[in-house]
């Protein structure tokens, strides 16, 4: 096939050997008996010498043969050569991975699930909220998503493909659209000398295009919300650097909501000849699937001049119901650039016309007027091209944007219309795509300044390891790409009888909107609360008003009930959907009607779960402590009283300590817990301690006395029943299960310390016991598991063998590990904390190829579970722990906006309540 480019300018690309992952400390650590616990020593380095080395890329860059470093690519982030191949190919967890004993235990649940799945998919024609039959397959391709918070997202893979789409709220399409590409054209003295699609793909469509870019001379670098792709064009003395920018801006509640992305191309000429350089951005209207099949899609050019700045491009109108949208592919027109376009071409053809059009003169024909609507079953695409002059030894810049305007949305049940947050600033009429494009191309430099100001204090801290800097920011992808919605709240949608008791509910929801993100892209439930407990640190530190909004929504749902009875899959019992005065598991399924119908989760009746109510109380106080919002605390106080009253019934013997019910009645919903337990018992005591503090702040002496008495009795029972001299037993079931070392046993202490409690006068768990338990976890769950290179396994037997009594006890939960690491940092075990968390990062991002889809769980071998999950956002708890640690040393406010927190009161919470700012 001819490309129209001289053969002398073409470069062959030999395929190298796939790279094999070799962990630094691959030798196993033998575990003997649990040893005595030493006092923490916080004088060890966070990692080995050179821990902040920017070139911390390991095998991911081993295939790179180029010399180009790119234009202003930062030293820290996740970097990978486009030719890299991940050697390890894991599979999603399924029934084949369950041991025979666990399979027998869950046989009834399995049969009930199959019946439920059949009814959901074949009768109701809906997608299950968790589809265990059709798991999302492994695709080791994802990069930084485009799009702000709540307006939909489009993920661009690290090899340049547009490959994961969430335009309809909460619903994902994992599909690479071949026509969505950038193409470069170089011309010398009026002749095209090089024209190449910047993709390593070799597809069966658009075959007239020159595909198969040599990946050995290109690399990708991600530091969310920005990413850089560097292409060294072989034989051309030209380097392209594409910088991708999304407006994810902490403490910003306007631009952070915009459904836009910007691509800035910096082109460097290292040769002695002048060049004309063109970049063409082609985009299909739609994804080429069922939504496009009826036809009626059409494109049209647009031109917008405002405030001395001109943007022009194409509008791709996609009127398919129920959520029509318009996509805008646009470019900035400057005195030094020319912008041209082709309105429509067939993305399933050979693409000969488009390719020759660009090849002829480095520009496109730019026909006027709109295209004819597409016919049924026929695709339509368009392209925008920017051309600039590239002087010898010089540089030029070409700027594109991608925006999409889907202002009005309906969820799967199609029962209620919502408007997205960005419509507050850009209108609801569905004609905002040109304005969004103009705004993005004119404002992206301001966004970058804000992003740099936010990230620099972390990136410039030489004491922090390079992997942590990458993990901290790149894991934030999920706040936008977690099926996230950010919606306007109509005034008439808030029930008067509930609003009256919470003074700030209406102002918060109407000023900052309604926020929802999925438990995971495969676990499709909004604001799953037992998991948000871990992830919430990112939200409260970076967008605290969204955290408060979510809490008000949760409080509203708590006070409501839905007595419709349904069968729960694990037990087979019939019970109501939602009982009053208990925290819901989730706020609903985007394929149904979230907020209106809560608790999409049908595995357990979570009204009897032991952790949800406690996690609400703990988060309320933590949020108050970090925001200083006294009105919020007063509004939440009656709800906290109500849910704690509901929780009291789980203390069967009135010893001040709740008991688990002999089934998996908490966030570990496949790990049975019986009687008093380290996890739920610890959360209970922490919540009781927090109730004492809130009672003081709210002037409720009788409540203070009540919970102080419960706390004293509960502390005694907890230590007597669970402390074994080295760690807290998993629960009070017969051995060996009760002896399991649970990595998450200190979760209550974690939240206390994050809230300024848990030591000195407010100590709940004896500090020597906490430190000893953490050291035991580090020795067994971390170092004795997979050579210490994969994080902390959930459960470990004291003789050094992972606990395989359940389907979850031998998993590593990434978000739990980050929370564990934060707890270690809080207790002075900083080195251990970073060692623990590093194993997860290296496993997910460097070994398994799961970048920008961090799973809930993985096992030591073979499998992962639930890709792109909420819980790993808990890495921001590590950042909070570090800031609090610095505050103690320097005696200054812990909260500084530059590192993710708004400045809080210097007084403690009690004094702050008495002396409002």
mmCIF file of N, CA and C in Angstrom, residues 78 80-82 84-86 88-89 136-145 154-165 173-178 200-201 220 222 229 244 481 521 844-845 848-853 867:
data_model
loop_
_atom_site.group_PDB
_atom_site.id
_atom_site.type_symbol
_atom_site.label_atom_id
_atom_site.label_comp_id
_atom_site.label_asym_id
_atom_site.label_seq_id
_atom_site.Cartn_x
_atom_site.Cartn_y
_atom_site.Cartn_z
ATOM 1 N N UNK A 78 4.177 8.864 35.831
ATOM 2 C CA UNK A 78 4.195 7.486 35.323
ATOM 3 C C UNK A 78 4.620 7.528 33.868
ATOM 4 N N UNK A 80 6.112 5.527 30.306
ATOM 5 C CA UNK A 80 6.150 4.228 29.648
ATOM 6 C C UNK A 80 6.435 4.411 28.160
ATOM 7 N N UNK A 81 7.291 3.567 27.629
ATOM 8 C CA UNK A 81 7.588 3.563 26.197
ATOM 9 C C UNK A 81 6.402 2.978 25.440
ATOM 10 N N UNK A 82 6.077 3.566 24.287
ATOM 11 C CA UNK A 82 4.929 3.090 23.517
ATOM 12 C C UNK A 82 5.123 1.681 22.972
ATOM 13 N N UNK A 84 6.334 -0.750 24.881
ATOM 14 C CA UNK A 84 6.387 -1.673 26.017
ATOM 15 C C UNK A 84 5.260 -2.708 25.934
ATOM 16 N N UNK A 85 5.604 -3.933 26.308
ATOM 17 C CA UNK A 85 4.610 -4.999 26.433
ATOM 18 C C UNK A 85 4.690 -5.557 27.854
ATOM 19 N N UNK A 86 3.549 -5.619 28.528
ATOM 20 C CA UNK A 86 3.525 -6.184 29.870
ATOM 21 C C UNK A 86 3.570 -7.708 29.771
ATOM 22 N N UNK A 88 3.101 -9.918 32.187
ATOM 23 C CA UNK A 88 2.104 -10.631 32.991
ATOM 24 C C UNK A 88 0.699 -10.255 32.546
ATOM 25 N N UNK A 89 -0.076 -11.254 32.181
ATOM 26 C CA UNK A 89 -1.453 -11.050 31.717
ATOM 27 C C UNK A 89 -2.400 -11.755 32.685
ATOM 28 N N UNK A 136 -15.214 -7.087 32.789
ATOM 29 C CA UNK A 136 -14.430 -6.306 31.826
ATOM 30 C C UNK A 136 -13.078 -6.988 31.648
ATOM 31 N N UNK A 137 -12.706 -7.334 30.424
ATOM 32 C CA UNK A 137 -11.435 -8.041 30.220
ATOM 33 C C UNK A 137 -10.239 -7.133 30.443
ATOM 34 N N UNK A 138 -9.097 -7.743 30.648
ATOM 35 C CA UNK A 138 -7.856 -7.000 30.845
ATOM 36 C C UNK A 138 -7.446 -6.308 29.552
ATOM 37 N N UNK A 139 -7.252 -4.982 29.630
ATOM 38 C CA UNK A 139 -6.687 -4.211 28.523
ATOM 39 C C UNK A 139 -5.649 -3.276 29.134
ATOM 40 N N UNK A 140 -4.398 -3.547 28.897
ATOM 41 C CA UNK A 140 -3.307 -2.813 29.541
ATOM 42 C C UNK A 140 -2.950 -1.586 28.711
ATOM 43 N N UNK A 141 -3.937 -0.674 28.553
ATOM 44 C CA UNK A 141 -3.806 0.402 27.566
ATOM 45 C C UNK A 141 -4.134 1.792 28.091
ATOM 46 N N UNK A 142 -4.681 1.923 29.293
ATOM 47 C CA UNK A 142 -5.329 3.182 29.647
ATOM 48 C C UNK A 142 -4.350 4.250 30.136
ATOM 49 N N UNK A 143 -4.727 5.504 29.843
ATOM 50 C CA UNK A 143 -3.975 6.665 30.287
ATOM 51 C C UNK A 143 -4.895 7.659 30.954
ATOM 52 N N UNK A 144 -4.455 8.909 31.040
ATOM 53 C CA UNK A 144 -5.232 9.954 31.715
ATOM 54 C C UNK A 144 -6.561 10.199 31.007
ATOM 55 N N UNK A 145 -7.666 10.233 31.747
ATOM 56 C CA UNK A 145 -8.946 10.586 31.129
ATOM 57 C C UNK A 145 -9.037 12.081 30.855
ATOM 58 N N UNK A 154 -13.632 10.868 28.686
ATOM 59 C CA UNK A 154 -13.116 10.097 27.556
ATOM 60 C C UNK A 154 -11.666 9.783 27.894
ATOM 61 N N UNK A 155 -11.342 8.503 27.971
ATOM 62 C CA UNK A 155 -9.976 8.108 28.318
ATOM 63 C C UNK A 155 -9.153 7.924 27.057
ATOM 64 N N UNK A 156 -7.983 8.554 27.067
ATOM 65 C CA UNK A 156 -7.025 8.379 25.981
ATOM 66 C C UNK A 156 -5.915 7.471 26.486
ATOM 67 N N UNK A 157 -5.703 6.365 25.785
ATOM 68 C CA UNK A 157 -4.718 5.390 26.209
ATOM 69 C C UNK A 157 -3.298 5.906 26.086
ATOM 70 N N UNK A 158 -2.355 5.199 26.716
ATOM 71 C CA UNK A 158 -0.975 5.662 26.692
ATOM 72 C C UNK A 158 -0.316 5.481 25.340
ATOM 73 N N UNK A 159 -0.942 4.710 24.465
ATOM 74 C CA UNK A 159 -0.455 4.628 23.086
ATOM 75 C C UNK A 159 -1.204 5.581 22.160
ATOM 76 N N UNK A 160 -2.070 6.417 22.736
ATOM 77 C CA UNK A 160 -2.725 7.463 21.953
ATOM 78 C C UNK A 160 -4.147 7.174 21.546
ATOM 79 N N UNK A 161 -4.665 5.975 21.830
ATOM 80 C CA UNK A 161 -6.005 5.636 21.365
ATOM 81 C C UNK A 161 -7.073 6.213 22.293
ATOM 82 N N UNK A 162 -8.206 6.593 21.703
ATOM 83 C CA UNK A 162 -9.378 7.008 22.484
ATOM 84 C C UNK A 162 -10.186 5.732 22.735
ATOM 85 N N UNK A 163 -10.215 5.272 23.984
ATOM 86 C CA UNK A 163 -10.560 3.868 24.193
ATOM 87 C C UNK A 163 -11.526 3.570 25.341
ATOM 88 N N UNK A 164 -11.903 4.551 26.150
ATOM 89 C CA UNK A 164 -12.872 4.275 27.233
ATOM 90 C C UNK A 164 -13.758 5.508 27.364
ATOM 91 N N UNK A 165 -15.061 5.286 27.299
ATOM 92 C CA UNK A 165 -16.020 6.386 27.152
ATOM 93 C C UNK A 165 -17.085 6.316 28.249
ATOM 94 N N UNK A 173 -18.353 2.403 28.040
ATOM 95 C CA UNK A 173 -18.122 1.662 26.805
ATOM 96 C C UNK A 173 -16.618 1.558 26.612
ATOM 97 N N UNK A 174 -16.114 0.337 26.674
ATOM 98 C CA UNK A 174 -14.685 0.083 26.532
ATOM 99 C C UNK A 174 -14.424 -0.255 25.068
ATOM 100 N N UNK A 175 -14.171 0.785 24.297
ATOM 101 C CA UNK A 175 -14.116 0.621 22.851
ATOM 102 C C UNK A 175 -13.104 1.596 22.261
ATOM 103 N N UNK A 176 -12.151 1.079 21.501
ATOM 104 C CA UNK A 176 -11.201 1.937 20.803
ATOM 105 C C UNK A 176 -11.796 2.352 19.465
ATOM 106 N N UNK A 177 -11.887 3.652 19.247
ATOM 107 C CA UNK A 177 -12.452 4.189 18.005
ATOM 108 C C UNK A 177 -11.281 4.545 17.091
ATOM 109 N N UNK A 178 -11.102 3.773 16.044
ATOM 110 C CA UNK A 178 -9.899 3.857 15.214
ATOM 111 C C UNK A 178 -9.749 5.215 14.534
ATOM 112 N N UNK A 200 0.490 3.308 16.951
ATOM 113 C CA UNK A 200 1.178 2.052 16.662
ATOM 114 C C UNK A 200 0.218 1.007 16.087
ATOM 115 N N UNK A 201 -1.058 1.342 16.001
ATOM 116 C CA UNK A 201 -2.061 0.405 15.493
ATOM 117 C C UNK A 201 -1.844 0.128 13.998
ATOM 118 N N UNK A 220 5.181 7.933 26.799
ATOM 119 C CA UNK A 220 4.024 8.596 27.422
ATOM 120 C C UNK A 220 4.373 8.882 28.873
ATOM 121 N N UNK A 222 2.495 10.455 32.433
ATOM 122 C CA UNK A 222 1.240 10.895 33.052
ATOM 123 C C UNK A 222 1.489 11.467 34.442
ATOM 124 N N UNK A 229 2.909 13.094 25.631
ATOM 125 C CA UNK A 229 3.393 12.044 24.742
ATOM 126 C C UNK A 229 4.473 12.650 23.860
ATOM 127 N N UNK A 244 -1.499 16.969 27.186
ATOM 128 C CA UNK A 244 -2.945 16.833 27.383
ATOM 129 C C UNK A 244 -3.305 17.441 28.728
ATOM 130 N N UNK A 481 -13.265 10.035 36.580
ATOM 131 C CA UNK A 481 -13.547 8.888 35.720
ATOM 132 C C UNK A 481 -14.137 7.726 36.507
ATOM 133 N N UNK A 521 -15.971 1.086 38.223
ATOM 134 C CA UNK A 521 -16.537 1.047 36.883
ATOM 135 C C UNK A 521 -17.237 -0.275 36.607
ATOM 136 N N UNK A 844 0.480 -2.669 40.634
ATOM 137 C CA UNK A 844 -0.621 -2.228 39.774
ATOM 138 C C UNK A 844 -0.110 -1.483 38.548
ATOM 139 N N UNK A 845 0.762 -0.504 38.768
ATOM 140 C CA UNK A 845 1.130 0.422 37.701
ATOM 141 C C UNK A 845 2.307 -0.066 36.856
ATOM 142 N N UNK A 848 1.451 -5.157 36.512
ATOM 143 C CA UNK A 848 0.222 -5.727 35.957
ATOM 144 C C UNK A 848 -0.384 -4.898 34.830
ATOM 145 N N UNK A 849 0.138 -3.681 34.597
ATOM 146 C CA UNK A 849 -0.379 -2.871 33.503
ATOM 147 C C UNK A 849 -1.777 -2.346 33.750
ATOM 148 N N UNK A 850 -2.097 -2.035 35.018
ATOM 149 C CA UNK A 850 -3.449 -1.594 35.378
ATOM 150 C C UNK A 850 -3.497 -0.101 35.677
ATOM 151 N N UNK A 851 -2.656 0.666 34.998
ATOM 152 C CA UNK A 851 -2.675 2.119 35.171
ATOM 153 C C UNK A 851 -4.038 2.683 34.799
ATOM 154 N N UNK A 852 -4.490 3.635 35.589
ATOM 155 C CA UNK A 852 -5.766 4.321 35.388
ATOM 156 C C UNK A 852 -6.941 3.344 35.332
ATOM 157 N N UNK A 853 -6.777 2.239 36.040
ATOM 158 C CA UNK A 853 -7.873 1.286 36.266
ATOM 159 C C UNK A 853 -7.540 0.477 37.520
ATOM 160 N N UNK A 867 -11.990 -3.800 38.291
ATOM 161 C CA UNK A 867 -11.120 -2.753 37.754
ATOM 162 C C UNK A 867 -11.700 -1.366 37.987
#
